[in-house]
XYZ file of C-alpha atoms in Angstrom:
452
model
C 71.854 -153.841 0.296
C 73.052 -156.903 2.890
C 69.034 -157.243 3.990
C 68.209 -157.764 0.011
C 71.459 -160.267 -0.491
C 70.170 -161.997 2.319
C 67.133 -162.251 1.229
C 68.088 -163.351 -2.139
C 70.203 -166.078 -0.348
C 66.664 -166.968 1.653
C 64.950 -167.595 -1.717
C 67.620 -169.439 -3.451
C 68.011 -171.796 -1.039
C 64.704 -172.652 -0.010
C 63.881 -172.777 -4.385
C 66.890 -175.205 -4.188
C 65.499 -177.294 -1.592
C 62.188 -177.276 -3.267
C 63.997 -178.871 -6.509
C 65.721 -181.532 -4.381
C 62.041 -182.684 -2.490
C 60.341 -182.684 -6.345
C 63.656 -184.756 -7.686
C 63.445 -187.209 -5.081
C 67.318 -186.744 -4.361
C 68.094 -187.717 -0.872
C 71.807 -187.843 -0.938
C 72.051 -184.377 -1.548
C 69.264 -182.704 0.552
C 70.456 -184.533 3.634
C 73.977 -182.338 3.485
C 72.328 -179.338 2.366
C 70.240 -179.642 5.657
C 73.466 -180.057 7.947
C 74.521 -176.568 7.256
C 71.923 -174.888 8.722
C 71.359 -173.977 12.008
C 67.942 -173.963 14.084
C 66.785 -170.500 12.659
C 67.519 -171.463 8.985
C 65.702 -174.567 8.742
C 62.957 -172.976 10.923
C 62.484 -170.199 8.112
C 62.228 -173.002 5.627
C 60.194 -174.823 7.190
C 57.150 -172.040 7.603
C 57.512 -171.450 4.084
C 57.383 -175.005 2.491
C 54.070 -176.627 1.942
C 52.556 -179.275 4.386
C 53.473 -182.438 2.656
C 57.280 -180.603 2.004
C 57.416 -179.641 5.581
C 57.134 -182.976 6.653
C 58.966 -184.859 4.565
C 62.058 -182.042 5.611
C 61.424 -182.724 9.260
C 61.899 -186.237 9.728
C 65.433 -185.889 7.860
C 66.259 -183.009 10.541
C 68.863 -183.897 12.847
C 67.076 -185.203 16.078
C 69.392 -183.154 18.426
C 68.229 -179.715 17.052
C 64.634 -180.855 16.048
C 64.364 -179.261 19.839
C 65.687 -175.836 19.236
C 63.918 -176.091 15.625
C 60.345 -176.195 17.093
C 61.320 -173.140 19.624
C 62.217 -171.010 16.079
C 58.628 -171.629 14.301
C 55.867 -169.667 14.936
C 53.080 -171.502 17.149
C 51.364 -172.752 14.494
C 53.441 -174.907 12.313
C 55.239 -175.854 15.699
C 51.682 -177.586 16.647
C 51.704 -179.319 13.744
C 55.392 -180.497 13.845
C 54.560 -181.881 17.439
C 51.038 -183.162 16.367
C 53.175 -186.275 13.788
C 55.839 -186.955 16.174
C 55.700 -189.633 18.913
C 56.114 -188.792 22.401
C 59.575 -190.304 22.630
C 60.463 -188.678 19.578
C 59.077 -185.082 21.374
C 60.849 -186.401 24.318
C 64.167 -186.783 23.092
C 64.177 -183.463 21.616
C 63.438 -180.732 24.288
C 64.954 -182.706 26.945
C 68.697 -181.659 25.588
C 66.954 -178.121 24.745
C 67.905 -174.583 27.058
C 65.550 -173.591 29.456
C 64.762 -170.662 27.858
C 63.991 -172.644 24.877
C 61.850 -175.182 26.865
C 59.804 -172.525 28.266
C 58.812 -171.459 24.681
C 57.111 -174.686 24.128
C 56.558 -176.406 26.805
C 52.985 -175.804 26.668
C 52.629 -176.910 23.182
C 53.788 -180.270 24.027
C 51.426 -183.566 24.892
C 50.746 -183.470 28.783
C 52.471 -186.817 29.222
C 56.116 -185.337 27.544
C 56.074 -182.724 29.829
C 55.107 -185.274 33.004
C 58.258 -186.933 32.045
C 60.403 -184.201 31.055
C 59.750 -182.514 34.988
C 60.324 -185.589 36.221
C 63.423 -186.388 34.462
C 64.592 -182.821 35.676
C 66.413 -182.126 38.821
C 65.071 -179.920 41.713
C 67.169 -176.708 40.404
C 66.251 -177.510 36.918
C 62.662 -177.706 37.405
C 62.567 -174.760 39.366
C 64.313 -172.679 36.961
C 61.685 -174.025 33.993
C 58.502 -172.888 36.706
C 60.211 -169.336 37.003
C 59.986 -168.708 33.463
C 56.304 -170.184 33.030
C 55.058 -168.032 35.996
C 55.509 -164.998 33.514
C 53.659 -163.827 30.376
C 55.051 -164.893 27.484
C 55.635 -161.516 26.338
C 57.361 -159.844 29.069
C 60.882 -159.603 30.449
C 60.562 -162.863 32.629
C 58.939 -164.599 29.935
C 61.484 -163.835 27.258
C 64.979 -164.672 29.947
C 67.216 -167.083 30.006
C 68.286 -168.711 33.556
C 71.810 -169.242 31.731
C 73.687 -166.723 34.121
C 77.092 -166.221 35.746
C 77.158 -164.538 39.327
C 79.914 -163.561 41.478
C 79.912 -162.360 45.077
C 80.668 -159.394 45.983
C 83.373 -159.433 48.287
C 85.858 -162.007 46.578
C 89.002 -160.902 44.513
C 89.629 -159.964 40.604
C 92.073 -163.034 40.953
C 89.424 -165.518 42.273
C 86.957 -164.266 39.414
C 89.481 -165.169 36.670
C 90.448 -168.501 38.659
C 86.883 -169.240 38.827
C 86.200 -168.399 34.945
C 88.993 -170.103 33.465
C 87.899 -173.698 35.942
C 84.440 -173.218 34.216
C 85.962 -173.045 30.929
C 83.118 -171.298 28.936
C 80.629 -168.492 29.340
C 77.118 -168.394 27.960
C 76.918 -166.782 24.990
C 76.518 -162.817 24.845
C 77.607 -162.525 28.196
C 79.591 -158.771 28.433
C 79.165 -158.538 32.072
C 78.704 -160.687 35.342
C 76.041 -160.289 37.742
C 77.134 -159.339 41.556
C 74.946 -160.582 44.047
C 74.817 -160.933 47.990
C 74.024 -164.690 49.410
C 70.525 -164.565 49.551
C 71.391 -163.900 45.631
C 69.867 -160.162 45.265
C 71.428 -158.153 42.838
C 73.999 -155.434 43.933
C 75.871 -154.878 40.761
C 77.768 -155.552 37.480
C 80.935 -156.347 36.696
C 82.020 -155.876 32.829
C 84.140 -158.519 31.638
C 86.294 -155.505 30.157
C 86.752 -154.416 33.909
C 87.720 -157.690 35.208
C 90.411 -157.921 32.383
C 92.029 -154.781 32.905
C 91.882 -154.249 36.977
C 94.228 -155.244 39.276
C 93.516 -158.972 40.334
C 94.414 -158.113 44.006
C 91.422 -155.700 43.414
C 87.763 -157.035 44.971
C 84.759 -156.832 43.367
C 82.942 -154.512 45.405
C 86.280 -152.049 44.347
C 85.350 -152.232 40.500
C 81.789 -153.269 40.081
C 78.932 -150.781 39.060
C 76.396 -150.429 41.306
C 73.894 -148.342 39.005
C 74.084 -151.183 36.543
C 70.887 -151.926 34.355
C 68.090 -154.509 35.450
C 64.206 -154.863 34.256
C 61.667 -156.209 36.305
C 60.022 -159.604 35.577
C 57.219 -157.772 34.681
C 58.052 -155.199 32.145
C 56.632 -155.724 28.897
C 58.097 -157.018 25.773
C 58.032 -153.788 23.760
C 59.300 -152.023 26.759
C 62.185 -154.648 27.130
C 63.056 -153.412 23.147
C 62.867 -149.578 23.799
C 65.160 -150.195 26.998
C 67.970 -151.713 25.054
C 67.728 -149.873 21.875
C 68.008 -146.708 24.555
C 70.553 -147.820 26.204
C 72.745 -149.779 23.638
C 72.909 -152.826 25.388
C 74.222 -156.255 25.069
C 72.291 -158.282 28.047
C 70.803 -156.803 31.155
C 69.720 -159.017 34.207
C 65.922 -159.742 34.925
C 64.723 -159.191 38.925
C 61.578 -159.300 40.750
C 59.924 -157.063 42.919
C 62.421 -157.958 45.514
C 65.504 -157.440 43.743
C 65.973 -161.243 43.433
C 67.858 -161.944 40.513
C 65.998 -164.211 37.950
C 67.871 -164.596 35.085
C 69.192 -162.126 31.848
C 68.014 -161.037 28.839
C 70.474 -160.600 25.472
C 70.113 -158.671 22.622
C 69.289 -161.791 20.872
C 66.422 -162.217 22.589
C 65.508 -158.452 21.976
C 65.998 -159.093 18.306
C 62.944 -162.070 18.133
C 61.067 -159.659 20.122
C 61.383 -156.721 17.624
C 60.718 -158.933 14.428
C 57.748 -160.509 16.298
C 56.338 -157.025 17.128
C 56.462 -155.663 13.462
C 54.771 -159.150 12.032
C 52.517 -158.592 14.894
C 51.459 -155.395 13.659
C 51.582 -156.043 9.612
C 49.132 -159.244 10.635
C 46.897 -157.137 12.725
C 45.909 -154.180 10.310
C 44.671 -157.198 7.903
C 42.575 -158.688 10.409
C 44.985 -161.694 10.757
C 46.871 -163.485 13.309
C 50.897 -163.356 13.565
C 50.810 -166.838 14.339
C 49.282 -167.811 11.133
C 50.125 -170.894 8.771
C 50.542 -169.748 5.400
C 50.216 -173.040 4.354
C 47.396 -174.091 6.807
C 44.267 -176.257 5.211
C 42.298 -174.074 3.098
C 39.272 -174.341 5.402
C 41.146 -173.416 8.343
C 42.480 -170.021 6.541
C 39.036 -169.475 5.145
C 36.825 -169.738 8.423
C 39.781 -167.405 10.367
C 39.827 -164.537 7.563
C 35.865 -164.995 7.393
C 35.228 -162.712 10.730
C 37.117 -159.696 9.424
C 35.039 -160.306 5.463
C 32.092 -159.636 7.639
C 32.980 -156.827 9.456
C 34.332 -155.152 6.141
C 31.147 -155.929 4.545
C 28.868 -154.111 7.113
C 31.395 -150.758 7.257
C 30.166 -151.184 3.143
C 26.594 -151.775 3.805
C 26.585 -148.039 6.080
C 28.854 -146.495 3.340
C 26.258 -147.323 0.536
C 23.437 -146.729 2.995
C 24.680 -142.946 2.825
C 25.049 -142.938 -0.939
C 21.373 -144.335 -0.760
C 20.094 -141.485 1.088
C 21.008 -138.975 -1.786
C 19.686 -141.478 -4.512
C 17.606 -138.289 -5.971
C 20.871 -136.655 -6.000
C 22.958 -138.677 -7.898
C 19.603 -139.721 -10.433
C 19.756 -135.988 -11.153
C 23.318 -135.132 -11.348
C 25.047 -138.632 -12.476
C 28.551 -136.763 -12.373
C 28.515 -137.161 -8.450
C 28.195 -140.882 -9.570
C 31.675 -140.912 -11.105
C 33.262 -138.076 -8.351
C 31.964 -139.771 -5.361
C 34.796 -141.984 -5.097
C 37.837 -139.344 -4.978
C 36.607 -138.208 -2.410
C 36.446 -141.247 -0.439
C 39.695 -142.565 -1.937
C 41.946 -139.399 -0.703
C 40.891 -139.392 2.587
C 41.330 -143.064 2.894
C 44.695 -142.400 2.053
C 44.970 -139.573 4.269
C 43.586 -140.810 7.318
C 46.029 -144.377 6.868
C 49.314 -142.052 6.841
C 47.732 -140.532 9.876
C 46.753 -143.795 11.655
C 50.427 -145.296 10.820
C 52.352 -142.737 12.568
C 50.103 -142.806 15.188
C 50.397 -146.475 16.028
C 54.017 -146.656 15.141
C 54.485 -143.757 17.871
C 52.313 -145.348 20.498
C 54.243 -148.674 19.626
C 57.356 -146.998 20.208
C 56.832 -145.114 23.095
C 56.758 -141.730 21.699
C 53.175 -140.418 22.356
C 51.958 -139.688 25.317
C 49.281 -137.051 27.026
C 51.474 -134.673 27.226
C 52.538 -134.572 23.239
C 49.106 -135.742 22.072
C 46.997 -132.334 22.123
C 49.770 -131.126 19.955
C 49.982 -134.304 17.160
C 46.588 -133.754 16.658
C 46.949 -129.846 15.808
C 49.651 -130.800 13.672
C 47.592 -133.753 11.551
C 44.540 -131.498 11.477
C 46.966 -128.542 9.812
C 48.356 -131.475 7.568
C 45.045 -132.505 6.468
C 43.575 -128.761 5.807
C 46.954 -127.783 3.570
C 46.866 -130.943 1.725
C 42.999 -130.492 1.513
C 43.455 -127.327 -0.183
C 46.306 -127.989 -2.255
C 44.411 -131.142 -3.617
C 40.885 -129.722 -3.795
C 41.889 -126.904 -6.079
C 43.385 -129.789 -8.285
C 40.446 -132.448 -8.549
C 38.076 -128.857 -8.592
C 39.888 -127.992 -11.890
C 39.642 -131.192 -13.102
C 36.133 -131.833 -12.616
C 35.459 -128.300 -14.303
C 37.306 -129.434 -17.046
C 35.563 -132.350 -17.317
C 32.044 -131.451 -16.857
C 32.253 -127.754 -17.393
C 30.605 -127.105 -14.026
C 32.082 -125.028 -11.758
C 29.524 -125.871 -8.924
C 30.339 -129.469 -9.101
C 33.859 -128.128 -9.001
C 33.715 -126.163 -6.178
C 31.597 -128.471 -3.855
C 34.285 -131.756 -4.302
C 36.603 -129.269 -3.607
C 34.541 -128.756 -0.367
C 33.980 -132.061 0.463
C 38.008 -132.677 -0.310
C 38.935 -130.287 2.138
C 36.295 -131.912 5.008
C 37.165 -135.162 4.477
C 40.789 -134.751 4.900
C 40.805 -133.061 7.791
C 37.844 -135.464 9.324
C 40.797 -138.268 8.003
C 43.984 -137.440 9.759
C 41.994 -136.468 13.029
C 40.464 -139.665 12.894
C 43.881 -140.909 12.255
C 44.975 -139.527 15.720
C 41.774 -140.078 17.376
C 40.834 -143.677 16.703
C 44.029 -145.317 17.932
C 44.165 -142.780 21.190
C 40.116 -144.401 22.147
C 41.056 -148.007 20.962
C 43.988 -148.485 22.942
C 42.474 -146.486 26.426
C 39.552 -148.769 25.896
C 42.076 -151.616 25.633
C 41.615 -152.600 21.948
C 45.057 -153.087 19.791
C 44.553 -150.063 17.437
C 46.663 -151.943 14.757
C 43.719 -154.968 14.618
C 40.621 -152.504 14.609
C 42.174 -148.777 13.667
C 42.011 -149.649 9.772
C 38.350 -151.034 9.706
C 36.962 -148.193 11.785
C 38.767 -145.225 10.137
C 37.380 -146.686 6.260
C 33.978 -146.441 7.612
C 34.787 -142.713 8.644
C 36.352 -141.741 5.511
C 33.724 -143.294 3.450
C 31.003 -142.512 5.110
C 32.239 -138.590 6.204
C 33.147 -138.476 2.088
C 30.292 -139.772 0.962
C 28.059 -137.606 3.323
C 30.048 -134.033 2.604
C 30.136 -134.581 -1.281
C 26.409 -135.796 -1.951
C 24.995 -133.348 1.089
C 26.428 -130.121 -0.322
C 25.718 -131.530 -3.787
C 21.916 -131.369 -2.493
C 22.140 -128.271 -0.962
C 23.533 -126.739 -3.827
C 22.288 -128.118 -7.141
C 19.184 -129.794 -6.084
């Protein structure tokens, strides 16, 4: 119920900006625009047209035009930077977080960045290379450098000295990282802990020592599983050596997660997450072309099939007008199959030692269903055509293809992803060609053997 209103807040507001832009009414979009923050006007600014987009942009306060560009996906970001000038870039990301930076740093003309390292000092520019030296979609990649650390073998009483001379904390912090002067991590020290010890208490007295802490490396997706299993608020990034790096929040975890499910919707359409929906028609065309293709030789084999039992059909035209349930229902049963499957690998649930049995189970699925659904279509295709062969061979052909469909389901995400293929950009092309061709080839080939 809160998702919908917010969503219904989403829509209002960006149809209400839309009727400002067409009425011309500066004076009142200009305050409407100061109440959002970088993610709002980021949302409306994927979803206005071109010409809109632009025209919002340049009335965009200058000092979060910066953390703006960070929010949009790659895309419209390019074309934001593409009709600013290089001051204009400049100014913006050179007040933006590191973190921030990092996310589009290499986005931005080669002379901006020239200036903005150089304008950077030593620490600074460090900090910026440590993030870049990682994928953008692992734990490294995703940190912030934004970190309080506290040594080990100093007093409660100089922590809360040392906080309250600082005067702030980054945002999301629940805990400060210990570390020993080479500045290796040795622990954690929640901030409810340091409230409630003794302040004549050290450190090393209270900290935790078993704390949590992802490597540099580690994946994205695993970076989401890891703090959805453990409930977490930040956790500090390391390298191989223990070094600490940075932290991750549950912010960050959040962007990751939402990513990951676009990600996936895009992919099973053939499309990239990173897409424009309001990119030049030509552009949209030529990318959506490649999969068109594809599609359209997965149809050529599944009418090649239905060509090879042309006799068939010529002499029995109700195959013509049965054909097709067949196809359809293990379509459908071979997606529900192939969404589980990818959801579970997504999520870390399927592995070799689970798989032999997921398959057993989806094979089972698809024979009951099979059954329960060919003895339905069979007595409607009897009572249709008053045939009970035709009847009993679609009921056949129901029952093969739907067990053909969900272990295809299993099978085709299991091969695309060992052979390093994202099942979610390939697993829904290749499993229609199965079901349609397996379908076709069952039906029509007992229909041969049978009544021919």
């Amino acid at each position: 119920m809160q998702e919908q209103d917010a969503e219904d807040r989403n829509t209002s507001r960006l149809e209400d900006i839309n009727a400002v832009i067409t009425s011309g009414a500066l004076s009142v979009i200009k305050p409407m625009l100061v109440t959002l923050n970088p993610a709002e006007l980021s949302h409306i600014l994927e979803y206005l047209p071109r010409n809109k987009r632009y025209f919002i942009w340049q009335l965009i306060d200058p000092d979060i035009q910066g953390e703006t560009l960070a929010h949009v996906n790659e895309e419209v970001r390019t074309s934001l930077i593409d009709i600013m000038e290089n001051d204009e870039l400049l100014a913006a990301t050179v007040v933006m977080d590191m973190d921030d930076l990092a996310d589009v740093f290499d986005d931005l003309p080669e002379v901006v960045t020239r200036e903005l390292l150089t304008s950077m000092d030593i620490q600074d520019r460090q900090r910026l290379e440590s993030i870049l030296s990682y994928p953008e979609d692992s734990a490294g990649g995703i940190m912030n450098i934004d970190i309080v650390t506290v040594r080990a073998d100093v007093s409660i009483d100089v922590v809360l000295r040392y906080l309250r001379i600082r005067g702030s904390l980054p945002e999301l912090t629940d805990n400060l990282s210990v570390v020993d002067r080479h500045d290796n991590l040795i622990g954690t020290l929640s901030l409810t802990t340091l409230l409630t010890s003794d302040p004549q208490l050290f450190v090393k007295d209270v900290m935790s020592s078993s704390g949590h802490a992802l490597l540099a490396e580690t994946p994205a997706d695993e970076v989401a599983q890891y703090f959805e299993q453990h409930d977490l608020v930040s956790v500090p990034v390391v390298d191989e050596t223990n070094h600490l790096l940075g932290r991750i929040t549950i912010d960050d975890v959040v962007d990751v997660i939402r990513d990951e499910a676009d990600q996936d919707l895009m992919r099973m359409a053939g499309l990239d997450e990173e897409d424009d929906i309001f990119a030049p028609i030509i552009h949209s065309a030529s990318r959506r072309a490649i999969w068109l293709g594809i599609n359209l030789i997965t149809a050529l084999l599944a009418s090649w099939v239905i060509g090879l039992f042309e006799e068939t059909i010529d002499q029995v035209v109700a195959l013509a007008i049965l054909m097709p349930i067949v196809a359809s229902m293990g379509g459908i049963a071979g997606s529900q199959t192939l969404t589980i499957v990818i959801r579970s690998i997504a999520i870390g649930q399927l592995g070799h030692s689970n798989t032999r049995w997921l398959m057993l189970k989806e094979i089972s699925v698809g024979l009951l269903n099979g059954l329960l659904w060919a003895l339905v279509v069979a007595s409607i295709a009897y009572a249709w055509f008053g045939s009970e062969s035709i009847g009993a061979i679609i009921a056949a052909a129901m029952v093969i293809n739907l067990v053909i469909a969900t272990t295809a389901g299993v099978a085709i995400p299991l091969i695309l992803r060992q052979i390093g293929i994202d099942p979610a950009l390939a697993g829904t092309v290749l499993l229609t060609t199965v079901t349609d061709v397996i379908g076709f080839m069952a039906f029509l080939g007992l229909a041969t053997l049978w009544l021919i």
